XYZ file of C-alpha atoms in Angstrom:
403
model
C 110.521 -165.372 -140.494
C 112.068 -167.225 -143.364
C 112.936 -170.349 -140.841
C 111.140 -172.494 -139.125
C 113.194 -173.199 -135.250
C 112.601 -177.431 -134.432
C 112.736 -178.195 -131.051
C 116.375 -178.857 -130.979
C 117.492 -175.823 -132.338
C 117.941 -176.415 -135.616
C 116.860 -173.638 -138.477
C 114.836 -175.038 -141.652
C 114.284 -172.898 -144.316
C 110.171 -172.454 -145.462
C 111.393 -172.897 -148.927
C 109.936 -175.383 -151.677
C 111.401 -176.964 -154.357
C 110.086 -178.385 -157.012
C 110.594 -179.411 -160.509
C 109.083 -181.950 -162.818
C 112.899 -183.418 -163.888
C 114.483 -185.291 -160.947
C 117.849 -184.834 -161.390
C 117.962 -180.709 -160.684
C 116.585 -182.107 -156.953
C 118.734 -184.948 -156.650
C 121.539 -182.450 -156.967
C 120.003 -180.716 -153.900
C 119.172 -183.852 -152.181
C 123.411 -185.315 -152.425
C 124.350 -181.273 -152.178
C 126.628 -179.490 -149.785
C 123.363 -177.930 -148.155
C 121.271 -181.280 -148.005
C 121.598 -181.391 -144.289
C 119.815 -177.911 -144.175
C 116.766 -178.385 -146.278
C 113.391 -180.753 -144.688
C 113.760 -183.661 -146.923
C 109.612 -183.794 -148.018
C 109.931 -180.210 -148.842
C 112.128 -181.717 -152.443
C 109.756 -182.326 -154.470
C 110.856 -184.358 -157.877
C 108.985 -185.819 -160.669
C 109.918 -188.858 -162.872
C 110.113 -186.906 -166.579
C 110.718 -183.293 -167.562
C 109.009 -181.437 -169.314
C 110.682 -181.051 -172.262
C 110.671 -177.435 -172.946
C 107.110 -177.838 -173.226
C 104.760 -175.045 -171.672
C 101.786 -177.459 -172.304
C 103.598 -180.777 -170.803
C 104.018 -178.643 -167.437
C 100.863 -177.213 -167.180
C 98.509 -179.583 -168.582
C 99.641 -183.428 -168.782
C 102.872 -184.297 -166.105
C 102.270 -180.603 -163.928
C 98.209 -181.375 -163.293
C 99.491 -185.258 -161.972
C 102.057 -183.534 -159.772
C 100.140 -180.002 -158.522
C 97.928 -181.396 -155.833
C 100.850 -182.667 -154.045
C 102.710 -179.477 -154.013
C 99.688 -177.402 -152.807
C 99.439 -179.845 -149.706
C 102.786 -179.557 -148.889
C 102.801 -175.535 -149.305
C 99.354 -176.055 -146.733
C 101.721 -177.769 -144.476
C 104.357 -174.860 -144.574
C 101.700 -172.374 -144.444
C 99.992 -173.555 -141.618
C 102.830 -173.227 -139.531
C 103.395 -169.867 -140.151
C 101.670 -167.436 -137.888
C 100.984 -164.699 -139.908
C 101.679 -165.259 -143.212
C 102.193 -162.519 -145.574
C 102.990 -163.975 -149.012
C 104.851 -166.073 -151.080
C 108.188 -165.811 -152.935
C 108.126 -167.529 -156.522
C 111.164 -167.969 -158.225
C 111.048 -169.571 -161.976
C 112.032 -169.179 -165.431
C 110.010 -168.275 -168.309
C 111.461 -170.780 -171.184
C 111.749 -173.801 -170.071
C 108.784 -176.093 -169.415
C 108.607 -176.651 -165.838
C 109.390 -173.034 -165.011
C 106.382 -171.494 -167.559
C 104.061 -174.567 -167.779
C 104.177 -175.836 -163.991
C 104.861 -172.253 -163.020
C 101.909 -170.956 -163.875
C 99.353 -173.469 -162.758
C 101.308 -173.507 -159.327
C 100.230 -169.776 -159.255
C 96.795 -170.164 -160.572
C 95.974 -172.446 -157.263
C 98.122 -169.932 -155.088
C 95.479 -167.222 -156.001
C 92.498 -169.484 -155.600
C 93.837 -171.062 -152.236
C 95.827 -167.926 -150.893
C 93.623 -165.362 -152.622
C 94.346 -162.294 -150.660
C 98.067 -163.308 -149.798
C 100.582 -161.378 -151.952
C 102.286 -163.453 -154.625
C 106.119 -161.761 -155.862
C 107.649 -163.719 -158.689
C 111.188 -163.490 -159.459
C 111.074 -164.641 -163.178
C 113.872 -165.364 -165.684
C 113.471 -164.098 -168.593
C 114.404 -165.015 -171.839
C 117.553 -163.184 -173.127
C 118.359 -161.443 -176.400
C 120.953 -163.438 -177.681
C 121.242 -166.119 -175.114
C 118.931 -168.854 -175.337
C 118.280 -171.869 -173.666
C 115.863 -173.504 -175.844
C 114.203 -172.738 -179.253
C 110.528 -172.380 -178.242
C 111.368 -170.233 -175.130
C 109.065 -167.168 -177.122
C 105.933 -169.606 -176.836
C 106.612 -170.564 -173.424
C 107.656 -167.103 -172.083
C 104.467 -165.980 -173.833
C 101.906 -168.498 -173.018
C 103.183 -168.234 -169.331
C 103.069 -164.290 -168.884
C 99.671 -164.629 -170.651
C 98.420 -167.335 -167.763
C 100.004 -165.373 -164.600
C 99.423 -161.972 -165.545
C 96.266 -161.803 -163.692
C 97.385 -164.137 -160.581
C 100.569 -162.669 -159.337
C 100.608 -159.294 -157.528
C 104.367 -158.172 -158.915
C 106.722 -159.626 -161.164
C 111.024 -158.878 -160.861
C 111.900 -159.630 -164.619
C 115.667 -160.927 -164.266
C 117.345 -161.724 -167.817
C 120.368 -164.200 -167.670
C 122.737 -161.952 -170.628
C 122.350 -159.295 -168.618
C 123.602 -160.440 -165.164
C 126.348 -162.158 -167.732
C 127.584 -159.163 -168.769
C 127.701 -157.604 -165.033
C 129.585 -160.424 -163.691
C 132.292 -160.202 -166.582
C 132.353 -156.696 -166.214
C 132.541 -155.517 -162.684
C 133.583 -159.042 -161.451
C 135.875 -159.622 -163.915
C 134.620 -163.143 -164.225
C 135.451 -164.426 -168.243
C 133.199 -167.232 -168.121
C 130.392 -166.671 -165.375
C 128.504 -170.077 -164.427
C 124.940 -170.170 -162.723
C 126.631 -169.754 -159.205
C 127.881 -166.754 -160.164
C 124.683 -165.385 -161.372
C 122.677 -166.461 -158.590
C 124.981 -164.903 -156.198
C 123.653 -161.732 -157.525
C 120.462 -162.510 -157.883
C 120.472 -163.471 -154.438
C 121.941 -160.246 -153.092
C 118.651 -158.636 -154.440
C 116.310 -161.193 -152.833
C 117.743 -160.311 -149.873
C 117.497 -156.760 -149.941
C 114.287 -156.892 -150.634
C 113.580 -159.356 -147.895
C 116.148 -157.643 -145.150
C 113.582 -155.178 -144.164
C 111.220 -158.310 -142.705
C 113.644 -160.171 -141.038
C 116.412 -157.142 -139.865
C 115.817 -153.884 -137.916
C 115.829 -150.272 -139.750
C 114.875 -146.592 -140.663
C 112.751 -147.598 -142.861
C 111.223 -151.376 -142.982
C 109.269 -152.473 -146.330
C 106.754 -155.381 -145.910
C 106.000 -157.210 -149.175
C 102.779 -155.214 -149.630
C 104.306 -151.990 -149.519
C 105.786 -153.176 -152.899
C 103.284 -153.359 -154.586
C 101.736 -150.539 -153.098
C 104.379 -148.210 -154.289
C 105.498 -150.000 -157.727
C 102.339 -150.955 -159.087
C 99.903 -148.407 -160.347
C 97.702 -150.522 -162.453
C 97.305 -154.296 -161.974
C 98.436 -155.113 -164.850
C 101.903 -152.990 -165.251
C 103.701 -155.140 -162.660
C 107.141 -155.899 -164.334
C 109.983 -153.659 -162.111
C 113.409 -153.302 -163.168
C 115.867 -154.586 -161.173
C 119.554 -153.392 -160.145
C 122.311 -153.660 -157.532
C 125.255 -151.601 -156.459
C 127.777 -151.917 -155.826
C 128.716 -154.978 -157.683
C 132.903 -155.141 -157.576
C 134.732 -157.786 -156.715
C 136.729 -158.523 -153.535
C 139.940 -157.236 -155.073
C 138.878 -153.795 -156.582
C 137.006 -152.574 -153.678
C 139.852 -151.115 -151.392
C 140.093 -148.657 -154.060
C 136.229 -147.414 -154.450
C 134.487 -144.831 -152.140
C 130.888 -146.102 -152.005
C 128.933 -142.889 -150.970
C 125.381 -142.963 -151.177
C 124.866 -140.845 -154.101
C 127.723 -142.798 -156.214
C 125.609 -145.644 -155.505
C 122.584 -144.720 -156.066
C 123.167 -142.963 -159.465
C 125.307 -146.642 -160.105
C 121.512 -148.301 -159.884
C 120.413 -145.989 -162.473
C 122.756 -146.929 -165.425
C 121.677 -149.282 -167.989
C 124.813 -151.631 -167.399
C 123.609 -151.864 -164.094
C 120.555 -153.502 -164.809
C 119.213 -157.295 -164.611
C 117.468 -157.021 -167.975
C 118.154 -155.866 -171.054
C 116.606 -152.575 -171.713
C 117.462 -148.804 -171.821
C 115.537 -146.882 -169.157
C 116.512 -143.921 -170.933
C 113.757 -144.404 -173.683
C 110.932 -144.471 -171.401
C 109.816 -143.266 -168.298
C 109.791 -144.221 -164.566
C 106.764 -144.718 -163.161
C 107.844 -145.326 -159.339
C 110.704 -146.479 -158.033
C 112.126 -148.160 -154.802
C 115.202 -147.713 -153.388
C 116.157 -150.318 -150.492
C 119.257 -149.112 -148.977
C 121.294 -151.530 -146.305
C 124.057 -150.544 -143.902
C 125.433 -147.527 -143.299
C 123.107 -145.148 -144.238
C 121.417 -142.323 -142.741
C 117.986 -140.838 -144.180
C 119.565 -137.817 -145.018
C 122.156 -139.285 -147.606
C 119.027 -141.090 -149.282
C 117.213 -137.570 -149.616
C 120.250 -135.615 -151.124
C 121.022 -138.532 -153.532
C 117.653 -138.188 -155.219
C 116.983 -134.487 -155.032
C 120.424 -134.742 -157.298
C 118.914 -137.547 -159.118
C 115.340 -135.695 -160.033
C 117.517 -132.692 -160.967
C 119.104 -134.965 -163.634
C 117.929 -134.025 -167.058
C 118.453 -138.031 -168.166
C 115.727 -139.235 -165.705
C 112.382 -138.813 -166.410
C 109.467 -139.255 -164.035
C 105.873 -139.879 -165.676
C 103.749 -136.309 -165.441
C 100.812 -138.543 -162.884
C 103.304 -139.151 -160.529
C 105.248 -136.486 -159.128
C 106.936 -137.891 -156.129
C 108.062 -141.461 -157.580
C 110.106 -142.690 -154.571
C 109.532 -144.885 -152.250
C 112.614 -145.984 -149.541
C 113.831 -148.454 -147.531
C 116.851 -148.350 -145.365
C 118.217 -151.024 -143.251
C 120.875 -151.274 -140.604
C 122.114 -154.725 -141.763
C 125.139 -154.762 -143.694
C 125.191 -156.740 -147.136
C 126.082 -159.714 -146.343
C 128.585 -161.231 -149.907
C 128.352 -165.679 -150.272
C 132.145 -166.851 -149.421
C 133.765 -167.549 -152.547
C 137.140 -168.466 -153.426
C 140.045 -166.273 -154.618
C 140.087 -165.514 -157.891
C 136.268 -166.907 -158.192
C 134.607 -163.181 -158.517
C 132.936 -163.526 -155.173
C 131.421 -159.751 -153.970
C 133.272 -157.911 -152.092
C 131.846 -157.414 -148.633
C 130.935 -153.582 -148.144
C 129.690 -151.054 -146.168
C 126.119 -149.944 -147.675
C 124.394 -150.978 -150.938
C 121.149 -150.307 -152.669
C 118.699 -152.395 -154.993
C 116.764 -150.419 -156.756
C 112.845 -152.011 -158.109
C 111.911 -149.351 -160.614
C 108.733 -150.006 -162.919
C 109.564 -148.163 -166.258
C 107.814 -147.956 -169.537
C 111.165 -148.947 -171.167
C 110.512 -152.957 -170.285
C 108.183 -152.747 -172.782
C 110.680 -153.102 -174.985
C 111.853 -156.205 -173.885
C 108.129 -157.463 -174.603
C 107.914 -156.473 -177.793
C 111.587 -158.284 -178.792
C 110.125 -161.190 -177.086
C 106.686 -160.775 -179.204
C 108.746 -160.520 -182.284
C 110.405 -163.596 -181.679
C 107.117 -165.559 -181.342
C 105.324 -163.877 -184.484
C 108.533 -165.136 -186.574
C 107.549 -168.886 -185.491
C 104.269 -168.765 -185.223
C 103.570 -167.168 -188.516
C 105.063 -170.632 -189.799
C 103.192 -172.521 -187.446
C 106.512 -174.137 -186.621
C 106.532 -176.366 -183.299
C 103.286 -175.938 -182.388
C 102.024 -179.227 -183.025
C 104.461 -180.363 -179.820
C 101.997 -178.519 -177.875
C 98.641 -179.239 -179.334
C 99.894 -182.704 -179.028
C 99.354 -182.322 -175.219
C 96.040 -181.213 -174.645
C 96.663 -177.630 -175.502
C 94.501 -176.006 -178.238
C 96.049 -173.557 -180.486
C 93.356 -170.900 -180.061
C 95.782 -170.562 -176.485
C 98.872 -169.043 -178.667
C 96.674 -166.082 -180.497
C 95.038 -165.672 -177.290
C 98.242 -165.227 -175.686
C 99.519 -162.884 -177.933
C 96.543 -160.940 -178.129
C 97.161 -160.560 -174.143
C 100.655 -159.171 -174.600
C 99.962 -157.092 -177.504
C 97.378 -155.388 -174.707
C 100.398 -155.180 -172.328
C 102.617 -153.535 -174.578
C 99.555 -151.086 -175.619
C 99.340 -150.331 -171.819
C 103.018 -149.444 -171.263
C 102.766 -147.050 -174.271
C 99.416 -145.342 -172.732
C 101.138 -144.851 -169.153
C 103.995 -143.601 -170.972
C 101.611 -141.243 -173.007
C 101.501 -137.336 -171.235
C 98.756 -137.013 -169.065
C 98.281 -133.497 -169.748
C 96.847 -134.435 -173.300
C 93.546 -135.300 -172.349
C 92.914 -132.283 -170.242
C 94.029 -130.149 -172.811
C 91.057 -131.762 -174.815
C 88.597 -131.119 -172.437
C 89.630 -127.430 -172.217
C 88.461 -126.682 -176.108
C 84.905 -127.874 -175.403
């Protein structure tokens, strides 16, 4: 389980925090929750990392990485079987890319056959954080690519937009974007710790979403998002829902999944749902002319369904909390359109980097500039691999059929 039970009763979560700024912790440590989380399990440094990919994974993170890994020992040997590990970080700032990835390098070499998710933000369009965020977010998807088993790409305008337009929120903070974010987590989790038709473990995942190492980037979405107010009036049947997942405003990052093709998906259904809802909703879906399955893989679906209703965070009138429903669904689909959102992000970093501009920040820190071509070689690959999946199968055997 997610908990650890102490001998008088008392739940603490197996979740690590850290970050190499103290005052994001400190806000944990004096926060409403501070009562719930083991105190040594806060893990703080004494300077940030400045936005710095280099700064958090070569000069402050390799000071502060040793520590971590013995406390995650500590958590992990507790557990009796442990199955993997849940990484949530950004890609921008410095901590989450720099510290990120070196955190996940020594995951793979100490937890080698243990499967590694990463729940990554990513950077956004139009809304940015910080100006190098293309270096970081490229220098870090360059470093992990090879270390972690599946990657949930979640872009921050994109959950903006959702919240102002299905919660009606006009300004949406971070609460109300983790709130979502954590409705997801928790579907994908609520087959481990809740009863169901269908349970996923966190290998099936990648099992079923990742057909090449290398092509791990899912899609995420969430139905139905509507606030407390609005949902006396909505039906939420199973296929309503489930088409609701497929529509770009719908999605957690920016990207239309109508220019490319699904590779697999993974629908993770909770409440009340029966098997043979699921089964109707995507025979209608597959009969849709706007969804297209790649030729290799005919089926495409994989399902989870789960008796547990969604459970919303309590919220305030008037603060866009969720309404509490019925059923949902999350869908994980791994489509060739991300690749889109790699190639923006690619753009973005040739502009600077064609001027050189920042980079001596980073060189300044241990980190040789041969890293930033190399990086970009690494994603040009990535985005060459997307268009090959994406390419017909059929070609090549028409080739061989000449000879």
């Amino acid at each position: 389980t997610f908990f650890t039970e102490t001998s008088n009763g008392k739940y603490v979560p197996r979740s690590l925090f850290v970050d190499l700024d103290p005052s994001p912790i400190d806000e944990i440590r004096t926060g409403g929750y501070r009562q719930l989380f083991h105190p040594e399990l806060l893990i703080s440094g004494k300077e940030d990392a400045a936005n710095n990919y280099a700064r958090g994974h070569y000069t402050i993170g390799k000071e502060m990485v040793d520590n971590v890994i013995d406390r995650v020992r500590r958590v992990a040997d507790n557990c009796h079987s442990l199955q993997g590990f849940l990484i949530f970080h950004s890609f921008g700032g410095g901590t989450g890319s720099g510290f990120g990835a070196l955190l996940l390098e020594r995951l793979s070499t100490e937890y080698g056959k243990k499967s590694k998710l990463e729940f990554a933000v990513y950077p956004a369009p139009r809304v940015s954080t910080a100006v190098v965020e293309p270096y970081n977010a490229v220098l870090s998807t360059h470093s992990t690519i090879e270390n972690s088993d599946c990657t949930f790409l979640v872009d921050n305008e994109a959950v903006y937009d959702i919240c102002r337009r299905n919660l009606d929120i006009p300004r949406p903070g971070y609460e109300h974007l983790n709130r979502l974010i954590a409705q997801v987590v928790s579907s994908i989790t609520s087959s481990l710790r809740f009863d169901g038709a269908l349970n996923v473990d966190l290998n099936e995942f990648q099992t079923n979403l990742v057909p090449y190492p290398r092509i791990h980037y899912p899609l995420i979405s969430y139905a139905p998002v509507i606030s407390a107010n609005k949902s006396s009036h909505e039906s939420f049947k199973v296929q309503e829902l489930t088409f609701q997942c497929f529509e770009p405003n719908n999605q957690m990052v920016v990207c239309d999944p109508r220019n490319g093709k699904y590779m697999a998906v993974a629908l993770l259904y909770r409440g009340d749902v029966v098997p043979r809802d699921c089964n109707a909703a995507i025979a209608a879906l597959k009969a849709k002319s706007s969804f297209n399955l790649v030729e290799w893989c005919p089926t495409g679906f994989k399902l989870g369904i789960n008796y547990q209703k969604p459970m919303a965070v309590p919220a305030a009138a008037g603060d866009g909390g969720l309404a509490s429903v019925d059923r949902s669904v999350s869908m994980l689909s791994n489509t060739t359109a991300i690749a889109e959102a790699w190639s923006r992000l690619d753009h973005k970093f040739d502009l600077m980097y064609s001027k050189r501009a920042f980079v001596h920040w980073y060189v300044g820190e241990g980190m040789e500039e041969g890293e930033f071509s190399e990086a970009r070689e690494d994603l040009a690959a990535l985005e060459k691999d997307y268009e090959e999946v994406a390419a017909d199968s059929f070609e090549a055997d028409e080739d061989d059929a000449e000879y």
